[in-house]
Every structure is written in structure tokens, then in C-alpha cells.
GROMACS .gro file of C-alpha atoms in nm:
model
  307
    1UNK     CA    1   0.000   0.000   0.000
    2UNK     CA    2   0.126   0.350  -0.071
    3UNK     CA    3   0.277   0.533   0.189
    4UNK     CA    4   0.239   0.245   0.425
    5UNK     CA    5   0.645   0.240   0.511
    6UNK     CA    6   0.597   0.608   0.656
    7UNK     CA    7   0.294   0.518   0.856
    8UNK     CA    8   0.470   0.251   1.063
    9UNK     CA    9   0.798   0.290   1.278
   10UNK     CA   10   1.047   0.005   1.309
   11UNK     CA   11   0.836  -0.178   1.525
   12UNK     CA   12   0.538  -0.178   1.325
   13UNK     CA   13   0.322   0.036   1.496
   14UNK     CA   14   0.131   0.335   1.360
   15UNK     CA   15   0.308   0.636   1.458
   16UNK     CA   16   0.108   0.925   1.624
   17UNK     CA   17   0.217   1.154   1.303
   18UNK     CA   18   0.052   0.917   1.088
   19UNK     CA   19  -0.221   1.023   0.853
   20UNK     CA   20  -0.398   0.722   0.971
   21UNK     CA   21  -0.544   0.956   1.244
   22UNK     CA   22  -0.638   1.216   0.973
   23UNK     CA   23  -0.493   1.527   0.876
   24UNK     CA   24  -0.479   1.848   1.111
   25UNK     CA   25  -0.808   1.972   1.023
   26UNK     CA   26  -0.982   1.562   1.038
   27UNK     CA   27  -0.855   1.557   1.399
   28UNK     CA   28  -0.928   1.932   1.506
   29UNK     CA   29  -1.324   1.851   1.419
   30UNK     CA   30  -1.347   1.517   1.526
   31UNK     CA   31  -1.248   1.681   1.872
   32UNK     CA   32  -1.445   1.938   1.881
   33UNK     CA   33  -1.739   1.708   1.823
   34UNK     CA   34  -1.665   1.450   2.096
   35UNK     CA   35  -1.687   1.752   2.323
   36UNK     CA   36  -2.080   1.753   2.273
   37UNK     CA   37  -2.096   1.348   2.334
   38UNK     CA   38  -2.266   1.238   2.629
   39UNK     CA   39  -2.257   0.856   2.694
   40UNK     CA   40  -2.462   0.849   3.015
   41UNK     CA   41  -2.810   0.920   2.715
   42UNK     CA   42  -2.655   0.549   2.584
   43UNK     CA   43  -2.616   0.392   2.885
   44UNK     CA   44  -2.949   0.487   2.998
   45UNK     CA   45  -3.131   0.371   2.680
   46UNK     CA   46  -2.939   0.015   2.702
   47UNK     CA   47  -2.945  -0.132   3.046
   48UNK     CA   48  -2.952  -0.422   3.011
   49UNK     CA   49  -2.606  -0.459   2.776
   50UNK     CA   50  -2.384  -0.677   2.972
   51UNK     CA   51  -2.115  -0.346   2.887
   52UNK     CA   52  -2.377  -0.116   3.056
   53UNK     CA   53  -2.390  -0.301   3.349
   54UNK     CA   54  -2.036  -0.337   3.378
   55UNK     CA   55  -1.957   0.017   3.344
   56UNK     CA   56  -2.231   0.073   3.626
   57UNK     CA   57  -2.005  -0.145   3.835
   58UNK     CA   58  -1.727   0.031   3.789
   59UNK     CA   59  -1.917   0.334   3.868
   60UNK     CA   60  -2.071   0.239   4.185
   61UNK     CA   61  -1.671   0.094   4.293
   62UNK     CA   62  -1.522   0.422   4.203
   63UNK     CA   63  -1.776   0.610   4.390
   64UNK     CA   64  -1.708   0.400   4.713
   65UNK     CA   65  -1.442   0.319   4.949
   66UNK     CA   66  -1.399  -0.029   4.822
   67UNK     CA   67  -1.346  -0.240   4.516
   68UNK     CA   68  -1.627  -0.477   4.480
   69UNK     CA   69  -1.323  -0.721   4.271
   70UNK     CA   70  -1.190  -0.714   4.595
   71UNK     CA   71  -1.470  -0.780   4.830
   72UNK     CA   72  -1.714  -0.973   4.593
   73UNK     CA   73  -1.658  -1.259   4.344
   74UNK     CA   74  -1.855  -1.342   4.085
   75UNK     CA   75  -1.703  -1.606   3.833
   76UNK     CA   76  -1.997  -1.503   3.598
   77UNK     CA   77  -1.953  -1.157   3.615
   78UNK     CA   78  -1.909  -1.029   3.214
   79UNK     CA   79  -2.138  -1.359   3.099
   80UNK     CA   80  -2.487  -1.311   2.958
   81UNK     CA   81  -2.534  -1.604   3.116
   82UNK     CA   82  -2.527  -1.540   3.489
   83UNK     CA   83  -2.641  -1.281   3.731
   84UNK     CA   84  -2.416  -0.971   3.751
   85UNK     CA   85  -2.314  -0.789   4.071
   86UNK     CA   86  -2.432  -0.456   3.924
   87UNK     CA   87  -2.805  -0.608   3.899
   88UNK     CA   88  -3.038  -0.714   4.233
   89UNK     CA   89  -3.157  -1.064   4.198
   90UNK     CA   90  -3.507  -0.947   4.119
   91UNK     CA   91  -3.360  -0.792   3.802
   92UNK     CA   92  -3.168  -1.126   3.740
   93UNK     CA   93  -3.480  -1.380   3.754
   94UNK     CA   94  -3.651  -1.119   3.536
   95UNK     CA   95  -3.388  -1.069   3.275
   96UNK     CA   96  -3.349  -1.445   3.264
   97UNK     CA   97  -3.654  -1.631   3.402
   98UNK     CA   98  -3.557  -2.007   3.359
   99UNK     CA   99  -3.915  -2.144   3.239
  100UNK     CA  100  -3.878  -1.967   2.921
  101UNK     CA  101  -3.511  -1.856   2.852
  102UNK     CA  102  -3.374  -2.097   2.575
  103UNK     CA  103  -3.106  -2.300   2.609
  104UNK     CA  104  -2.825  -2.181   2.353
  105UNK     CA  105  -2.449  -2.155   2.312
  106UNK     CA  106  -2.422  -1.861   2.539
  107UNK     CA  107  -2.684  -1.974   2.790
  108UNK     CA  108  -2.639  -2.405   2.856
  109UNK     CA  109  -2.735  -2.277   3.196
  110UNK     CA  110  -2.839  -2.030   3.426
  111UNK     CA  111  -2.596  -1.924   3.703
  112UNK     CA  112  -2.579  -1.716   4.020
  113UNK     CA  113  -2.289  -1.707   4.307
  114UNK     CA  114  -2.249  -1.659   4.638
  115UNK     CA  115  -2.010  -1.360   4.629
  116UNK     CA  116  -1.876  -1.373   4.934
  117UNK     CA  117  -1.776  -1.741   4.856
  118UNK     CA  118  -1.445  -1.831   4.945
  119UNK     CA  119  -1.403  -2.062   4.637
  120UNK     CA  120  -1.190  -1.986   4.325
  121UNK     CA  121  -1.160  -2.160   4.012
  122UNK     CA  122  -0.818  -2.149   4.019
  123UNK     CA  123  -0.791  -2.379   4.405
  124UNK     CA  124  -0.831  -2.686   4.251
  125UNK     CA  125  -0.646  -2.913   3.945
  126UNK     CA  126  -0.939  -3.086   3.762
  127UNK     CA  127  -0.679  -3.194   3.510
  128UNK     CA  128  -0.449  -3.385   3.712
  129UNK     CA  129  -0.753  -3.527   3.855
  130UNK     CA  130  -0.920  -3.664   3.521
  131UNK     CA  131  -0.570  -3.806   3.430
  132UNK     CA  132  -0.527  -3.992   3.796
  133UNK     CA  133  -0.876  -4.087   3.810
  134UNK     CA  134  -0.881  -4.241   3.420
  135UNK     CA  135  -0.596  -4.481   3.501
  136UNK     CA  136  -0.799  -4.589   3.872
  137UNK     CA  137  -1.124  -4.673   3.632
  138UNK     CA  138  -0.907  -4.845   3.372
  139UNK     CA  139  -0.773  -5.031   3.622
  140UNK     CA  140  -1.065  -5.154   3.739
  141UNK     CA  141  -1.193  -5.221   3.475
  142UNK     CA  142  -0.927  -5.491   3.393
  143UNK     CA  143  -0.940  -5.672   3.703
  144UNK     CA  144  -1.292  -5.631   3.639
  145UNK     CA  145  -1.265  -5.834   3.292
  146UNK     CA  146  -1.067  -6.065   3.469
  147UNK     CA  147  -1.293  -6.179   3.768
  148UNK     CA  148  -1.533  -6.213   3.485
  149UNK     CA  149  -1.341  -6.435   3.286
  150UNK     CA  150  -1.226  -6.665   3.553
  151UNK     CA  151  -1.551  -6.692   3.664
  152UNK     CA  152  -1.748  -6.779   3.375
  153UNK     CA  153  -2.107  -6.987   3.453
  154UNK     CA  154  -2.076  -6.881   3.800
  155UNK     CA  155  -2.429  -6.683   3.892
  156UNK     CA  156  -2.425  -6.333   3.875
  157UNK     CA  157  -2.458  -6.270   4.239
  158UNK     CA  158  -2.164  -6.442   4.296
  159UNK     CA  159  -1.960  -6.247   4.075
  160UNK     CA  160  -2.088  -5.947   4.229
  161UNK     CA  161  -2.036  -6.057   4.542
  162UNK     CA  162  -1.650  -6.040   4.465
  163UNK     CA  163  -1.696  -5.720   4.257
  164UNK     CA  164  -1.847  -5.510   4.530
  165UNK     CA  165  -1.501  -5.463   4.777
  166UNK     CA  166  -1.365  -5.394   4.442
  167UNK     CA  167  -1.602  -5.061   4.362
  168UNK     CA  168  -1.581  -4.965   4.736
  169UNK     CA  169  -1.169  -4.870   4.680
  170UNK     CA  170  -1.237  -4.748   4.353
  171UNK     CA  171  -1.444  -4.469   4.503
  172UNK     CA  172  -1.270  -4.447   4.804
  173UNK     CA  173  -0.949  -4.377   4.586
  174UNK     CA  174  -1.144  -4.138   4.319
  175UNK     CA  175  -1.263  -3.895   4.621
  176UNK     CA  176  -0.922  -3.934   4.750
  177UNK     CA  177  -0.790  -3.794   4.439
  178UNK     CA  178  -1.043  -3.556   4.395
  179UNK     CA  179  -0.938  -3.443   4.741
  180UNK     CA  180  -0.613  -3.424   4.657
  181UNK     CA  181  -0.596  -3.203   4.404
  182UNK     CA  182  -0.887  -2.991   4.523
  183UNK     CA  183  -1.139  -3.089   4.272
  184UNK     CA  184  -1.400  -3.088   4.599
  185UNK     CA  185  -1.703  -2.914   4.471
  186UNK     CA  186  -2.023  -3.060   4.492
  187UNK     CA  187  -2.415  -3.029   4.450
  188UNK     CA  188  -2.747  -3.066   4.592
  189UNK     CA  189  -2.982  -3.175   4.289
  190UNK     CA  190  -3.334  -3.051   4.271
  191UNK     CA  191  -3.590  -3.158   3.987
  192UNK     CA  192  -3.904  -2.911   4.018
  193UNK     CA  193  -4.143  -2.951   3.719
  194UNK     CA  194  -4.196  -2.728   3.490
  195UNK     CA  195  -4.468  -2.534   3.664
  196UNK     CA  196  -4.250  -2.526   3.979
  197UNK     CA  197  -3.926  -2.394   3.833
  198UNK     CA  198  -3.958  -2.043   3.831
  199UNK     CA  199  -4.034  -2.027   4.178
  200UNK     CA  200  -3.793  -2.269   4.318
  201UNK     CA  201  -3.504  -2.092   4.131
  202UNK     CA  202  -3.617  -1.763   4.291
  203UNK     CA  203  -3.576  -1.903   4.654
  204UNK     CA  204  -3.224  -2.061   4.556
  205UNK     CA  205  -3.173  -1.769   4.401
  206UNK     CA  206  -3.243  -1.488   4.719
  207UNK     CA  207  -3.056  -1.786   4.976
  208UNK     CA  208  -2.747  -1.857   4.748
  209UNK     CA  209  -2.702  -1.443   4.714
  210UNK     CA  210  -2.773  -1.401   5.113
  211UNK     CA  211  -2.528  -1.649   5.205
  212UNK     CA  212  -2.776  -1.887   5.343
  213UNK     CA  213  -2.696  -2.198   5.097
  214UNK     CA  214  -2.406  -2.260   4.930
  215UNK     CA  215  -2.083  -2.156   4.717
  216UNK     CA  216  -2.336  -2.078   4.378
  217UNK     CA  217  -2.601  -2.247   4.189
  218UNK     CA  218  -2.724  -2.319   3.847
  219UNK     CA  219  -3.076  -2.382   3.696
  220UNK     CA  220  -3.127  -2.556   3.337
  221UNK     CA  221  -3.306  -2.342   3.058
  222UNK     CA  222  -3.645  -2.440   2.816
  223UNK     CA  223  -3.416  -2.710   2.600
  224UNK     CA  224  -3.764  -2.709   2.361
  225UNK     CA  225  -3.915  -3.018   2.459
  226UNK     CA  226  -4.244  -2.877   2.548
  227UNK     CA  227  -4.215  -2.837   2.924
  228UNK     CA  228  -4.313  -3.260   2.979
  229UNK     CA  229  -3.972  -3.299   3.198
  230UNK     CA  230  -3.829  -3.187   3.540
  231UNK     CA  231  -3.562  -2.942   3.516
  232UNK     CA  232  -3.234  -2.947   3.722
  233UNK     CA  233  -3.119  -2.717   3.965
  234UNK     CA  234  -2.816  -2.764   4.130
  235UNK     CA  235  -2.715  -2.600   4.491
  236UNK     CA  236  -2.306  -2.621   4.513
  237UNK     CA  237  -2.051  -2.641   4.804
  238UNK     CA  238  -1.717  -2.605   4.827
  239UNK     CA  239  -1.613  -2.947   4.954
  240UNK     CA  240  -1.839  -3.289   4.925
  241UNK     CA  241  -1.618  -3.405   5.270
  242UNK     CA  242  -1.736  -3.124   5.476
  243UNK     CA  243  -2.062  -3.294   5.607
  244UNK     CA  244  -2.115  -2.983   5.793
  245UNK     CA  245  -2.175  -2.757   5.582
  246UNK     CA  246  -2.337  -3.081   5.306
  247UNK     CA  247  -2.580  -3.131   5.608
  248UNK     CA  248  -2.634  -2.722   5.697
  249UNK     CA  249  -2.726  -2.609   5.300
  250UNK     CA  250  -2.989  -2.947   5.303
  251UNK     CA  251  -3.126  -2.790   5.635
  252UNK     CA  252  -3.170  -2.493   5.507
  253UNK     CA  253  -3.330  -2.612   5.172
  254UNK     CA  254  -3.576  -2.854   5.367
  255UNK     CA  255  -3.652  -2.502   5.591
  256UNK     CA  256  -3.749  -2.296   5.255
  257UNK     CA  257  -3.952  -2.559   5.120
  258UNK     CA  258  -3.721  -2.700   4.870
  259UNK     CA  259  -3.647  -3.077   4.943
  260UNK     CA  260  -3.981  -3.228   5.098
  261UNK     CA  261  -4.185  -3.225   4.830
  262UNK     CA  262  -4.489  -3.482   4.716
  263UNK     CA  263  -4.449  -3.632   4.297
  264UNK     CA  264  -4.656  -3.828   4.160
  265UNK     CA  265  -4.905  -3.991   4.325
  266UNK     CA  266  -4.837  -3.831   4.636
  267UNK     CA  267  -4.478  -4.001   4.696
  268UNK     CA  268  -4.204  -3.751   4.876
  269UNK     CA  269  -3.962  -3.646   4.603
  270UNK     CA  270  -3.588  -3.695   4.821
  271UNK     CA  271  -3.290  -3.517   4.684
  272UNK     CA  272  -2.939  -3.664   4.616
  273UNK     CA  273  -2.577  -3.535   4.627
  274UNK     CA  274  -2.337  -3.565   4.371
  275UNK     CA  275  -1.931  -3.451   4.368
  276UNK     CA  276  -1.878  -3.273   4.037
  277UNK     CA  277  -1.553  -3.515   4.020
  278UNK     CA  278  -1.786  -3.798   3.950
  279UNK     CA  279  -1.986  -3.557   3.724
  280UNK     CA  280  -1.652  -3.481   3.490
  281UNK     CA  281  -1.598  -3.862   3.504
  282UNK     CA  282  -1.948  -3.960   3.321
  283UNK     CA  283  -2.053  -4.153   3.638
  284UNK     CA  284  -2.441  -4.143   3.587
  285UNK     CA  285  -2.701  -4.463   3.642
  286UNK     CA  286  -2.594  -4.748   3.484
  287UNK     CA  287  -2.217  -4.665   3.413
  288UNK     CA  288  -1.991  -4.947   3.364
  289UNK     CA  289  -1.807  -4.974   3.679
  290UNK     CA  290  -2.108  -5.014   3.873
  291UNK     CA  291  -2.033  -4.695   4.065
  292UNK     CA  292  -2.356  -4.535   4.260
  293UNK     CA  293  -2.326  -4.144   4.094
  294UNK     CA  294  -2.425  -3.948   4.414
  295UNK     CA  295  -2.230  -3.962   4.736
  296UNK     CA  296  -2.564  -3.890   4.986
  297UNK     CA  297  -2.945  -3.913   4.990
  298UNK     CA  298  -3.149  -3.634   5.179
  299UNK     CA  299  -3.335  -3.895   5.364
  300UNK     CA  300  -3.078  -4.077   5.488
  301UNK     CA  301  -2.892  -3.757   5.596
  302UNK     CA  302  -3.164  -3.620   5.756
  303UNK     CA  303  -3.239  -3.908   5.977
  304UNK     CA  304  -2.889  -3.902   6.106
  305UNK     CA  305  -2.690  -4.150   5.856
  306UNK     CA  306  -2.429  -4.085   5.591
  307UNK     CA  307  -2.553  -4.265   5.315
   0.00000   0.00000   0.00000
């Protein structure tokens, strides 16, 4: 391009004499214009622009004795999909009401955190985790294939029988590792229908903000079928071996109304527990190493046991 060598110095860069910028006069009225720009009339015509709310923020830190990066953490903060610190939580279910916000690339869920969680991201080392924990399920799953094989036309109790020690140190050794390397985040699973979602989210929503459940939580968004199946909310904690604080954020969804709830048929819907190391693993119902997915049952934990 013409003139291109005597826009750039030796670096590369544009220098600030380049006509890049504009001549003397270009730059003079350009200037003189931006003097007459007022970008509060944009923000207040767009606030609901994830930039908008950032900038409000900012504002409201600047204008205060404290930096809210400091004092509050939000890992969603910037995401479309989660609930900002700028915005209340009534403006959050509103802008993103879970019954009818569709699941897309930018939404696969709907988040909020506690942000005076003491959690980060970067405390634990999922990778080394998924590495250590795929050689403890292949292993199994050898000596698996060989208790099988030497025990061909033997019933199938039998084999199980010698299987079940087995999966007991495979877990063991999984939430070892998991322990380990910090990968100790965990959830409380709730199922409302349809119906029920929108109002369930909004109490998990107010507690998880107020400190009163756990570390953050997420709901699942209309994925188009219709509204015929439960959607999942999860309630997280920092650490699936603290039963403390496992057993305080059930006790305190059982006191808002969240956990004792009739299904079908009048049956009491229970809730379940599950470590998101298994949940990173694939270990669902019916996985191949026989492994139960969740750690706890409400039920149990309520009437005093572990599992």
C-alpha cells in the first residue's frame, strides 16, 4: 500500500504523526465534536447490555471506598449467562426467568454465586484429577474383565459378590484424588417440574445471594421439549467431605420448602448429592463400573446416617 512504510515505525506500529489519524483539520473537528458526546443518554437507553452493566459497576466501585473485585466474586460476572453484581436478583430472575429462557451456546445454563464465597476456580487441578482418576477406572476395569473371565457360569450374584469390595476402593481412591488435588465441589440436585421452576429458582436464588446456601447455583433453561420434563437445579458447596456444611445447605433447603416435596401420586420427592468429580468422570445410572453417581441421599442424611 502507498505510503504504508511512513505510517509505521520500526516496530510496526502506527506512529502518532501518521495520517492514519487524519490530517490536522480531520482531527481538530473530530475533537471538537466529541466535546458535545454524552454517553450516560446510551447507557441509559441500554441497560440491560452486559457493557452497561459493567460500566455501572465500575461506577458504583469508584464512587465507594472499596473495590467490589476485591470484596465480591462473581465467576460469571461479564457472561450473559449469569447474574451480575451490578443487577439485584429481582432484576436477574426477570432478565433471565428459567421457564422460558432458551437454552443456547451462550446460555447451557443459568448461574448465580455466592459472592462472598471463598471458592476460586483457580484452588483446585481438575486436570491432574481426570488423568489420575482415568488410570484408577481403567484399572478396574481390567481386574474387572478378569474376575469375569475366571468366573465364567458362576451366577451373577456371585460375581458381584466379589466385585463389590472392588467398587468400594475405587471410590474411596477417586474422592481421595479428587481431594487431593482440590477438585471438591459438589451439588445438591433438585428436579421441580416445569410449573415449579420459576419459583424454586427464585428461593435458591435470594438464599445462594444471602449467604444462606451454598458456594453458587445453576438452573437448566427451556431445551424445547415442550415443558413434559423436570428441570435441574443444582445448589453447590465447596467441599463434598465437609458434612457440615453438606448437612447445613440441606437444612436450610428442607426449611425454605425446597427438598420435601410430594411427585406423583403423592410419593415424597428426596434429593441426592453428587461430587462434580464424578460428574466430569461420566458416572451417571448405569455406568460401567457399577459406581452409585451421588455420594448422599437427603433422607438418609436427615435421619442421622451418611448414606
Amino acid at each position: 500500500m502507498a505510503g504504508a512504510t511512513h505510517d509505521a515505525d520500526q516496530d510496526g506500529y502506527l506512529s502518532s504523526d501518521s495520517s492514519f489519524y487524519g490530517d490536522t483539520d480531520d482531527r481538530a473537528r473530530l475533537e471538537e465534536e466529541t466535546k458535545n458526546v454524552d454517553p450516560s443518554r446510551y447507557w441509559s437507553n441500554h441497560p440491560h447490555l452486559l457493557p452497561v452493566m459493567a460500566a455501572a459497576s465500575r461506577a458504583k466501585a469508584q464512587a465507594s471506598s472499596f473495590s467490589p473485585s476485591k470484596s465480591l466474586y462473581n465467576p460469571y460476572e461479564g457472561q450473559i449467562c449469569g447474574r451480575q453484581l451490578s443487577e439485584s436478583v429481582e432484576e436477574f430472575l426477570k432478565r433471565l426467568p428459567p421457564l422460558t429462557t432458551h437454552v443456547s451456546l451462550k446460555c447451557p445454563w443459568i448461574f448465580i454465586a455466592n459472592p462472598h464465597a471463598r471458592s476460586r476456580p483457580t484452588d483446585y487441578d481438575q486436570g491432574s484429577f481426570m488423568q489420575a482418576a482415568e488410570g484408577l477406572l481403567q484399572g478396574f476395569t481390567k481386574e474387572k474383565t478378569d474376575i469375569e473371565k475366571s468366573m465364567v457360569g458362576k451366577a451373577k450374584g456371585t460375581i458381584t459378590k466379589k466385585l463389590t469390595p472392588l467398587r468400594k476402593v475405587l471410590e474411596e481412591n477417586l474422592l481421595a484424588k479428587a481431594k487431593e488435588t482440590k477438585f471438591t465441589s459438589g451439588k445438591w440436585m433438585l428436579f421441580p417440574y416445569p410449573e415449579e421452576v420459576n419459583e424454586q429458582w427464585a428461593i435458591v436464588a435470594e438464599a445462594t445471594v444471602n449467604r444462606e446456601l451454598g458456594t453458587a447455583a445453576k438452573v437448566a433453561p427451556d431445551n424445547g421439549d415442550g415443558d413434559r420434563t423436570p428441570r435441574l437445579i443444582c445448589v453447590y458447596t465447596k467441599d463434598f467431605s465437609d458434612m457440615e456444611d453438606v448437612k447445613r445447605v440441606l437444612e436450610r433447603m428442607v426449611e425454605l420448602g425446597l427438598v420435601k416435596r410430594r411427585g406423583a401420586g403423592g410419593a415424597e420427592r428426596g434429593i441426592h448429592y453428587k461430587a462434580d468429580a464424578f460428574t466430569e468422570l461420566g458416572i451417571v445410572s448405569g455406568n460401567e463400573w457399577g459406581l452409585k453417581p451421588s455420594l448422599y441421599a437427603s433422607k438418609e442424611l436427615l435421619e442421622g446416617g451418611k448414606k
